[in-house]
Every structure is written in C-alpha cells, then in structure tokens.
Amino acid sequence: MRRKLTIGALVMALAMPLALAGGSGLWLHVKVDDGDETVRVNVPLSLVESILPAIHVDEMQGGKLRIDAFDDADLEGVDLPQLWQAVRDLDDAEFVTIDGRHENVRVYKEGDFLRMDVEEHGDEHVAVRVPMEVVDALFSGEPGELDLLAALNALGRYTTEDLVHIQDGRSVVRIWVDARNTID
Amino acid sequence: MSLWKKLLILGLVLLLLPVAAALAATAAVYSTGTIHLDVDVEDGRFSIPLPAGLLPVAVRFAPRDVCREIDQVEPQWDAMLTAAAAFQEIPDAVLVEVQSREDHVTISKRADRLVVDVMSGSDHVGVSVPSGIVYAVTRSLERTCS
C-alpha cells in the first residue's frame, strides 16, 4: 500500500509540470492498465494552463510552487538553481547510482534529458525522462520556488515519447504529451 | 362596444395571461438548454429532457449537509470557476474513459455538452448537460456554500 502511495505521489509530482506543457493544442495523456481495467485520461493543456494561476493553496501560489516552505525540505544553504546549473554543464554521465538490496536507482543525463530509472527487485520499473529545458524553466523563477507555468511552455516541445513509464507487474502507467485528443 | 363584449375581452385576457406567463416561464427555463437523461436497462427504457436552467436554481436550495461535504475538501472556488469556464472552450474529446470487463464509463465533451455514459453489461445510463450549465452550477454552489 505504501509503495503504491509512493508511486502515486511520484506520478502526481511528475504529472504536474507535464500537465503544464504549453497550451497550444497539446493534450496530457495518462493511461493506466492493470490487465483487468484500463483508465484513460485526456486533458487539454490549455485547461490546466488556465486553472493553475487560479490555485492559491499553501505552497502553490499562482503557478509557482515554493519548495523552501515544505516542512520536511531542509534546503537551507543549498542553492538548487546553481546545483542544477552545475549538473547541466556536465557531459552525459550517471550522477547517482544506488544498488540496494530491494532496488536499483540510476539518475543520469542523456542528451537533452535528465533521466531516472528505478528498478525494484521484483518486477517494478519506473522510468522518468525530463527535458533539461523544462528543468531550466522550473528554476527560472525566484530562489526557493519552481515556476510551473514556465515549465509548461518548455515541455510543449517534447511530444515524441513517454515522459513517465511505470511497469509494476501487470500494471502499466504511461504519461505523455502530444497534439492528439485521443489515446491509441 | 357593449358591456358584455368588454367583459368577454377582459375574461379572455384574464384567461390568457396565466397561459402566456407559463409559456414565457417555460421558454426562459428551456432557453439554457436541456439536460438529457437516457436510461436503457433490463426493466425498461426511457429518455427525459429536463430544463437545464432549473439546475443552478435548485442548487441554491442545496441542504447545508451538501455544503458541509464540499467544505471538507476545501474547494478552490476560483480554480473551479476558471475550470468550468475553460471547459466551455475546449474541443470535443473523450476526457476520461474507464474500461473493465463489466463496465465502460466515459466522460466526454461533445457538441458543447458534458456527456457521461455508463455501460454496465447490457444496461446503459447516459446524462448530458450543456457545458454552460456546468459553470452556472459551480457559481451557484459557490454562492450557496461559501
């Protein structure tokens, strides 16, 4: 249950900037297939684009997310934009490798994408690819905040592959953006 | 004009006034479109067009329990109203589809209407609402509950 919640939270966190990807006729698609049931969601990004600035709740204010306000985020003394810039300037490489008893985690840079692979020893695999340009846009606001609306415009240019792909046994979760208003 | 003729005209006017008022009220209520409820189940089949204009009015008389339920999720009225307004502008599409072995549920935008279709076995229930009413109902809920 806890693992599902973690995956759910991860999907939501990742879907937020994806859902913000440039409004010009693009659609956010989510497909969840567990073998017995299939859920398909198609949301026009223009809808999300118009709603986001109207949300004012806790750390989310007008399309910007204050990450330094999270209770459990100890970011004092960490300059995230600068840290990101350092990563961005590096050549393609693997930055984080964790070979654990229960899971392997890899965070690496490949071309224009920051990628994360989490493989649990079982049959769960989480693959996330975030365009570098989108991360640039996220950090383009004030220190301590993520500019989700700016990420929106940047993500609109990446409509070719899945941005999130989770395989857990028979269940598959896919999140992607393209110009079609249907799935498959 | 004789007195009886005057009385006849007055009587006709008095008779027609409520009819005209009823027709005007009906036209006003239906001017915002209709809500279609289609039910096709084992026991029978029926289709009811309901005046959509009555829905926002009915919401104003929502019991406080409904508002309490809504308050529990701390609604972001600005965002909800913006979403309801933006919904009118989006193109036709299936927004949500759930397919299981037994059931098939779709929520769509079709011909400027919000359409919900539920197929369960051989049963079908469909509801379609003019998209403008989605905003009106949201606005009415906000005024009633906030």
Tab-separated table of C-alpha atoms in Angstrom:
chain	number	residue	atom	x	y	z
A	1	MET	CA	0.000	0.000	0.000
A	2	ARG	CA	2.773	2.360	0.991
A	3	ARG	CA	4.605	1.576	-2.208
A	4	LYS	CA	1.502	2.353	-4.256
A	5	LEU	CA	1.100	5.640	-2.415
A	6	THR	CA	4.725	6.471	-3.142
A	7	ILE	CA	4.242	5.676	-6.823
A	8	GLY	CA	1.030	7.699	-6.844
A	9	ALA	CA	2.758	10.671	-5.256
A	10	LEU	CA	5.606	10.365	-7.743
A	11	VAL	CA	3.208	10.252	-10.663
A	12	MET	CA	1.320	13.288	-9.364
A	13	ALA	CA	4.536	15.235	-8.787
A	14	LEU	CA	5.752	14.399	-12.267
A	15	ALA	CA	2.400	14.930	-13.920
A	16	MET	CA	2.115	18.476	-12.607
A	17	PRO	CA	4.804	20.027	-14.805
A	18	LEU	CA	3.766	17.687	-17.625
A	19	ALA	CA	0.237	18.910	-17.334
A	20	LEU	CA	1.541	22.402	-17.735
A	21	ALA	CA	3.178	21.811	-21.075
A	22	GLY	CA	2.365	24.688	-23.432
A	23	GLY	CA	-1.271	25.186	-24.189
A	24	SER	CA	-1.207	25.340	-27.971
A	25	GLY	CA	-3.418	22.374	-28.866
A	26	LEU	CA	-1.481	19.896	-26.766
A	27	TRP	CA	-3.014	17.236	-24.593
A	28	LEU	CA	-1.794	15.474	-21.493
A	29	HIS	CA	-2.463	11.742	-21.640
A	30	VAL	CA	-2.448	9.317	-18.752
A	31	LYS	CA	-3.070	5.635	-19.317
A	32	VAL	CA	-3.258	3.119	-16.510
A	33	ASP	CA	-3.686	-0.521	-17.487
A	34	ASP	CA	-3.649	-3.239	-14.878
A	35	GLY	CA	-4.805	-6.060	-17.101
A	36	ASP	CA	-8.368	-6.102	-15.773
A	37	GLU	CA	-9.151	-2.419	-16.047
A	38	THR	CA	-7.930	0.386	-18.263
A	39	VAL	CA	-8.215	4.053	-17.364
A	40	ARG	CA	-7.502	6.688	-19.971
A	41	VAL	CA	-7.400	10.401	-19.214
A	42	ASN	CA	-7.040	13.118	-21.860
A	43	VAL	CA	-6.753	16.666	-20.607
A	44	PRO	CA	-6.232	19.667	-22.853
A	45	LEU	CA	-3.237	21.548	-21.537
A	46	SER	CA	-4.987	24.830	-22.194
A	47	LEU	CA	-7.419	23.814	-19.448
A	48	VAL	CA	-4.609	23.252	-16.958
A	49	GLU	CA	-2.892	26.417	-18.112
A	50	SER	CA	-5.936	28.479	-17.291
A	51	ILE	CA	-6.649	26.803	-13.963
A	52	LEU	CA	-3.161	26.890	-12.474
A	53	PRO	CA	-2.851	30.637	-11.863
A	54	ALA	CA	-6.186	30.489	-10.000
A	55	ILE	CA	-4.896	27.979	-7.450
A	56	HIS	CA	-3.768	29.563	-4.223
A	57	VAL	CA	-3.234	26.917	-1.618
A	58	ASP	CA	-0.324	26.541	0.798
A	59	GLU	CA	2.919	26.389	-1.192
A	60	MET	CA	1.177	26.614	-4.574
A	61	GLN	CA	0.515	30.222	-5.475
A	62	GLY	CA	-0.340	31.494	-8.940
A	63	GLY	CA	1.507	28.845	-10.913
A	64	LYS	CA	4.570	28.804	-8.695
A	65	LEU	CA	5.495	26.231	-6.099
A	66	ARG	CA	7.520	27.336	-3.076
A	67	ILE	CA	9.801	24.404	-2.330
A	68	ASP	CA	11.570	26.072	0.593
A	69	ALA	CA	8.286	26.153	2.506
A	70	PHE	CA	7.902	22.383	2.795
A	71	ASP	CA	8.299	21.308	6.401
A	72	ASP	CA	10.493	18.342	5.564
A	73	ALA	CA	12.617	20.079	2.945
A	74	ASP	CA	15.904	21.095	4.524
A	75	LEU	CA	17.199	23.285	1.745
A	76	GLU	CA	18.984	25.835	3.866
A	77	GLY	CA	22.345	26.570	2.299
A	78	VAL	CA	21.531	24.617	-0.857
A	79	ASP	CA	21.348	26.719	-3.983
A	80	LEU	CA	19.252	24.440	-6.159
A	81	PRO	CA	19.460	26.533	-9.352
A	82	GLN	CA	23.237	26.674	-9.027
A	83	LEU	CA	23.387	22.953	-8.322
A	84	TRP	CA	21.254	22.321	-11.366
A	85	GLN	CA	23.449	24.568	-13.491
A	86	ALA	CA	26.496	22.539	-12.461
A	87	VAL	CA	24.748	19.317	-13.472
A	88	ARG	CA	23.569	20.876	-16.699
A	89	ASP	CA	27.056	21.907	-17.735
A	90	LEU	CA	28.414	18.367	-17.404
A	91	ASP	CA	28.654	15.916	-20.273
A	92	ASP	CA	26.359	12.920	-20.373
A	93	ALA	CA	27.016	10.903	-17.251
A	94	GLU	CA	25.441	8.919	-14.467
A	95	PHE	CA	25.194	11.066	-11.340
A	96	VAL	CA	23.510	8.773	-8.886
A	97	THR	CA	23.758	5.009	-8.702
A	98	ILE	CA	22.226	3.082	-5.838
A	99	ASP	CA	22.437	-0.680	-5.881
A	100	GLY	CA	20.308	-1.664	-2.951
A	101	ARG	CA	19.005	-4.938	-1.668
A	102	HIS	CA	15.496	-4.069	-2.795
A	103	GLU	CA	16.025	-1.661	-5.649
A	104	ASN	CA	18.474	-0.097	-8.042
A	105	VAL	CA	18.301	3.604	-8.769
A	106	ARG	CA	20.056	5.468	-11.572
A	107	VAL	CA	19.920	9.187	-12.239
A	108	TYR	CA	21.731	10.248	-15.361
A	109	LYS	CA	21.963	12.804	-18.107
A	110	GLU	CA	21.456	11.671	-21.680
A	111	GLY	CA	21.369	14.230	-24.447
A	112	ASP	CA	18.651	16.749	-23.780
A	113	PHE	CA	17.114	14.705	-20.998
A	114	LEU	CA	17.606	14.119	-17.312
A	115	ARG	CA	16.591	10.520	-16.725
A	116	MET	CA	15.799	8.445	-13.690
A	117	ASP	CA	15.380	4.686	-13.617
A	118	VAL	CA	14.202	2.852	-10.525
A	119	GLU	CA	14.176	-0.911	-10.730
A	120	GLU	CA	12.833	-2.891	-7.848
A	121	HIS	CA	13.926	-6.458	-7.393
A	122	GLY	CA	10.607	-7.862	-8.311
A	123	ASP	CA	9.002	-6.625	-11.420
A	124	GLU	CA	8.536	-2.922	-10.896
A	125	HIS	CA	10.295	-0.455	-13.118
A	126	VAL	CA	9.898	3.306	-13.069
A	127	ALA	CA	11.395	5.343	-15.909
A	128	VAL	CA	11.226	9.119	-15.949
A	129	ARG	CA	12.659	11.424	-18.575
A	130	VAL	CA	12.563	15.164	-18.038
A	131	PRO	CA	13.804	17.532	-20.761
A	132	MET	CA	16.683	19.677	-19.493
A	133	GLU	CA	14.920	22.714	-20.879
A	134	VAL	CA	11.978	22.013	-18.593
A	135	VAL	CA	14.190	21.882	-15.514
A	136	ASP	CA	15.801	25.151	-16.653
A	137	ALA	CA	12.340	26.677	-16.808
A	138	LEU	CA	11.390	25.292	-13.405
A	139	PHE	CA	14.344	27.087	-11.821
A	140	SER	CA	13.818	30.288	-13.801
A	141	GLY	CA	11.779	31.975	-11.062
A	142	GLU	CA	12.718	33.404	-7.702
A	143	PRO	CA	15.068	31.455	-5.414
A	144	GLY	CA	13.198	28.777	-3.468
A	145	GLU	CA	10.379	28.373	-5.948
A	146	LEU	CA	9.599	26.304	-9.012
A	147	ASP	CA	7.995	28.128	-11.899
A	148	LEU	CA	5.480	25.564	-13.152
A	149	LEU	CA	3.980	27.878	-15.741
A	150	ALA	CA	7.377	28.438	-17.323
A	151	ALA	CA	7.936	24.671	-17.386
A	152	LEU	CA	4.652	24.401	-19.241
A	153	ASN	CA	5.910	26.334	-22.220
A	154	ALA	CA	9.163	24.424	-22.326
A	155	LEU	CA	7.576	20.986	-22.209
A	156	GLY	CA	5.341	21.680	-25.206
A	157	ARG	CA	8.292	20.922	-27.468
A	158	TYR	CA	8.729	17.332	-26.268
A	159	THR	CA	5.905	15.243	-27.618
A	160	THR	CA	7.580	12.162	-29.024
A	161	GLU	CA	7.922	9.606	-26.226
A	162	ASP	CA	6.571	8.733	-22.816
A	163	LEU	CA	7.739	11.114	-20.138
A	164	VAL	CA	6.808	8.710	-17.369
A	165	HIS	CA	6.566	4.952	-17.749
A	166	ILE	CA	5.876	2.725	-14.769
A	167	GLN	CA	5.680	-1.030	-15.039
A	168	ASP	CA	4.563	-2.850	-11.932
A	169	GLY	CA	3.796	-6.468	-12.611
A	170	ARG	CA	0.845	-6.452	-14.981
A	171	SER	CA	0.154	-2.761	-14.340
A	172	VAL	CA	1.480	-0.143	-16.690
A	173	VAL	CA	1.222	3.608	-16.160
A	174	ARG	CA	2.150	5.937	-19.010
A	175	ILE	CA	2.149	9.737	-19.065
A	176	TRP	CA	2.886	11.707	-22.199
A	177	VAL	CA	2.033	14.850	-24.102
A	178	ASP	CA	1.056	15.154	-27.743
A	179	ALA	CA	-1.236	17.008	-30.092
A	180	ARG	CA	-3.869	14.263	-30.363
A	181	ASN	CA	-7.025	14.338	-28.302
A	182	THR	CA	-7.323	10.555	-28.216
A	183	ILE	CA	-5.285	7.684	-26.843
A	184	ASP	CA	-4.291	4.831	-29.172
B	1	MET	CA	-68.720	48.372	-27.581
B	2	SER	CA	-71.316	46.765	-25.430
B	3	LEU	CA	-70.692	45.849	-21.859
B	4	TRP	CA	-70.882	42.104	-22.480
B	5	LYS	CA	-68.244	42.389	-25.205
B	6	LYS	CA	-65.947	44.273	-22.837
B	7	LEU	CA	-66.465	41.621	-20.198
B	8	LEU	CA	-65.746	38.889	-22.771
B	9	ILE	CA	-62.453	40.528	-23.779
B	10	LEU	CA	-61.483	41.056	-20.152
B	11	GLY	CA	-62.299	37.407	-19.430
B	12	LEU	CA	-60.194	36.242	-22.378
B	13	VAL	CA	-57.278	38.432	-21.282
B	14	LEU	CA	-57.501	37.104	-17.729
B	15	LEU	CA	-57.630	33.579	-19.105
B	16	LEU	CA	-54.689	34.043	-21.472
B	17	LEU	CA	-52.441	35.894	-19.024
B	18	PRO	CA	-51.502	32.880	-16.904
B	19	VAL	CA	-51.094	30.759	-20.047
B	20	ALA	CA	-48.788	33.380	-21.573
B	21	ALA	CA	-46.893	33.701	-18.306
B	22	ALA	CA	-46.488	29.939	-18.110
B	23	LEU	CA	-45.286	29.798	-21.729
B	24	ALA	CA	-42.802	32.641	-21.099
B	25	ALA	CA	-41.503	30.968	-17.951
B	26	THR	CA	-41.125	27.643	-19.780
B	27	ALA	CA	-39.300	29.337	-22.644
B	28	ALA	CA	-36.982	31.078	-20.177
B	29	VAL	CA	-36.256	27.859	-18.311
B	30	TYR	CA	-35.542	25.936	-21.515
B	31	SER	CA	-33.556	28.755	-23.116
B	32	THR	CA	-30.414	27.474	-21.419
B	33	GLY	CA	-30.883	24.061	-22.996
B	34	THR	CA	-31.898	20.724	-21.634
B	35	ILE	CA	-30.359	18.049	-19.539
B	36	HIS	CA	-30.881	14.686	-21.206
B	37	LEU	CA	-31.205	11.616	-19.059
B	38	ASP	CA	-31.275	8.373	-21.035
B	39	VAL	CA	-31.803	5.103	-19.240
B	40	ASP	CA	-31.834	1.775	-21.023
B	41	VAL	CA	-31.981	-1.079	-18.533
B	42	GLU	CA	-33.471	-4.533	-18.354
B	43	ASP	CA	-36.713	-3.234	-16.857
B	44	GLY	CA	-37.313	-0.580	-19.423
B	45	ARG	CA	-36.089	2.309	-21.429
B	46	PHE	CA	-36.821	5.996	-21.085
B	47	SER	CA	-35.409	9.339	-22.062
B	48	ILE	CA	-36.159	12.538	-20.188
B	49	PRO	CA	-35.256	16.064	-21.286
B	50	LEU	CA	-35.115	18.318	-18.223
B	51	PRO	CA	-34.776	22.107	-18.309
B	52	ALA	CA	-31.137	22.847	-17.553
B	53	GLY	CA	-31.967	26.323	-16.289
B	54	LEU	CA	-33.588	24.855	-13.195
B	55	LEU	CA	-30.401	23.165	-12.024
B	56	PRO	CA	-28.476	26.256	-10.822
B	57	VAL	CA	-31.663	27.446	-9.124
B	58	ALA	CA	-32.154	24.078	-7.430
B	59	VAL	CA	-28.544	24.145	-6.218
B	60	ARG	CA	-29.280	27.352	-4.286
B	61	PHE	CA	-31.592	25.312	-2.123
B	62	ALA	CA	-28.975	22.653	-1.512
B	63	PRO	CA	-29.134	21.423	2.066
B	64	ARG	CA	-26.364	22.575	4.392
B	65	ASP	CA	-25.158	18.981	4.567
B	66	VAL	CA	-24.116	19.234	0.917
B	67	CYS	CA	-22.137	22.383	1.662
B	68	ARG	CA	-20.522	20.758	4.682
B	69	GLU	CA	-19.381	17.867	2.472
B	70	ILE	CA	-17.986	20.312	-0.073
B	71	ASP	CA	-16.253	22.369	2.620
B	72	GLN	CA	-14.450	19.271	3.829
B	73	VAL	CA	-12.390	19.168	0.642
B	74	GLU	CA	-11.587	22.893	0.963
B	75	PRO	CA	-12.722	23.807	-2.533
B	76	GLN	CA	-10.691	26.292	-4.515
B	77	TRP	CA	-13.661	28.182	-5.914
B	78	ASP	CA	-11.574	30.456	-8.137
B	79	ALA	CA	-9.892	27.466	-9.729
B	80	MET	CA	-13.179	25.574	-10.062
B	81	LEU	CA	-14.923	28.528	-11.693
B	82	THR	CA	-11.971	29.034	-14.017
B	83	ALA	CA	-12.058	25.337	-14.914
B	84	ALA	CA	-15.809	25.422	-15.525
B	85	ALA	CA	-15.431	28.481	-17.753
B	86	ALA	CA	-12.470	26.952	-19.605
B	87	PHE	CA	-14.404	23.715	-20.104
B	88	GLN	CA	-16.702	25.575	-22.494
B	89	GLU	CA	-13.737	26.401	-24.720
B	90	ILE	CA	-12.068	23.004	-25.059
B	91	PRO	CA	-12.620	20.923	-28.199
B	92	ASP	CA	-14.728	17.772	-28.294
B	93	ALA	CA	-12.964	14.740	-26.848
B	94	VAL	CA	-13.278	11.797	-24.526
B	95	LEU	CA	-11.749	13.184	-21.353
B	96	VAL	CA	-11.949	10.121	-19.139
B	97	GLU	CA	-12.560	6.511	-20.106
B	98	VAL	CA	-12.671	3.544	-17.766
B	99	GLN	CA	-12.959	0.121	-19.330
B	100	SER	CA	-13.243	-3.014	-17.260
B	101	ARG	CA	-14.630	-6.456	-18.022
B	102	GLU	CA	-18.117	-5.453	-16.881
B	103	ASP	CA	-18.299	-1.701	-17.192
B	104	HIS	CA	-17.444	1.030	-19.614
B	105	VAL	CA	-17.607	4.633	-18.405
B	106	THR	CA	-16.839	7.702	-20.480
B	107	ILE	CA	-16.859	11.392	-19.640
B	108	SER	CA	-16.749	13.488	-22.776
B	109	LYS	CA	-17.174	16.916	-24.213
B	110	ARG	CA	-19.449	16.541	-27.226
B	111	ALA	CA	-21.250	19.243	-29.212
B	112	ASP	CA	-20.838	21.782	-26.406
B	113	ARG	CA	-22.182	19.362	-23.817
B	114	LEU	CA	-20.698	17.420	-20.939
B	115	VAL	CA	-21.684	13.827	-21.600
B	116	VAL	CA	-21.406	10.969	-19.114
B	117	ASP	CA	-22.117	7.448	-20.370
B	118	VAL	CA	-22.143	4.375	-18.174
B	119	MET	CA	-22.476	0.951	-19.763
B	120	SER	CA	-22.727	-1.963	-17.406
B	121	GLY	CA	-23.407	-5.256	-19.093
B	122	SER	CA	-26.391	-4.553	-21.304
B	123	ASP	CA	-27.540	-1.580	-19.211
B	124	HIS	CA	-26.860	1.964	-20.263
B	125	VAL	CA	-27.307	5.235	-18.413
B	126	GLY	CA	-26.390	8.473	-20.112
B	127	VAL	CA	-26.542	12.059	-18.919
B	128	SER	CA	-25.700	15.086	-20.991
B	129	VAL	CA	-25.589	18.653	-19.743
B	130	PRO	CA	-24.992	21.891	-21.666
B	131	SER	CA	-21.424	22.990	-20.890
B	132	GLY	CA	-22.633	26.465	-19.924
B	133	ILE	CA	-24.659	24.941	-17.099
B	134	VAL	CA	-21.509	23.437	-15.586
B	135	TYR	CA	-20.302	26.973	-14.920
B	136	ALA	CA	-23.712	28.155	-13.710
B	137	VAL	CA	-23.985	25.265	-11.254
B	138	THR	CA	-20.450	25.833	-9.969
B	139	ARG	CA	-21.191	29.529	-9.481
B	140	SER	CA	-24.425	28.681	-7.718
B	141	LEU	CA	-22.657	26.207	-5.424
B	142	GLU	CA	-20.022	28.811	-4.607
B	143	ARG	CA	-22.663	31.386	-3.676
B	144	THR	CA	-24.597	28.873	-1.620
B	145	CYS	CA	-21.731	27.236	0.208
B	146	SER	CA	-19.027	29.865	0.630
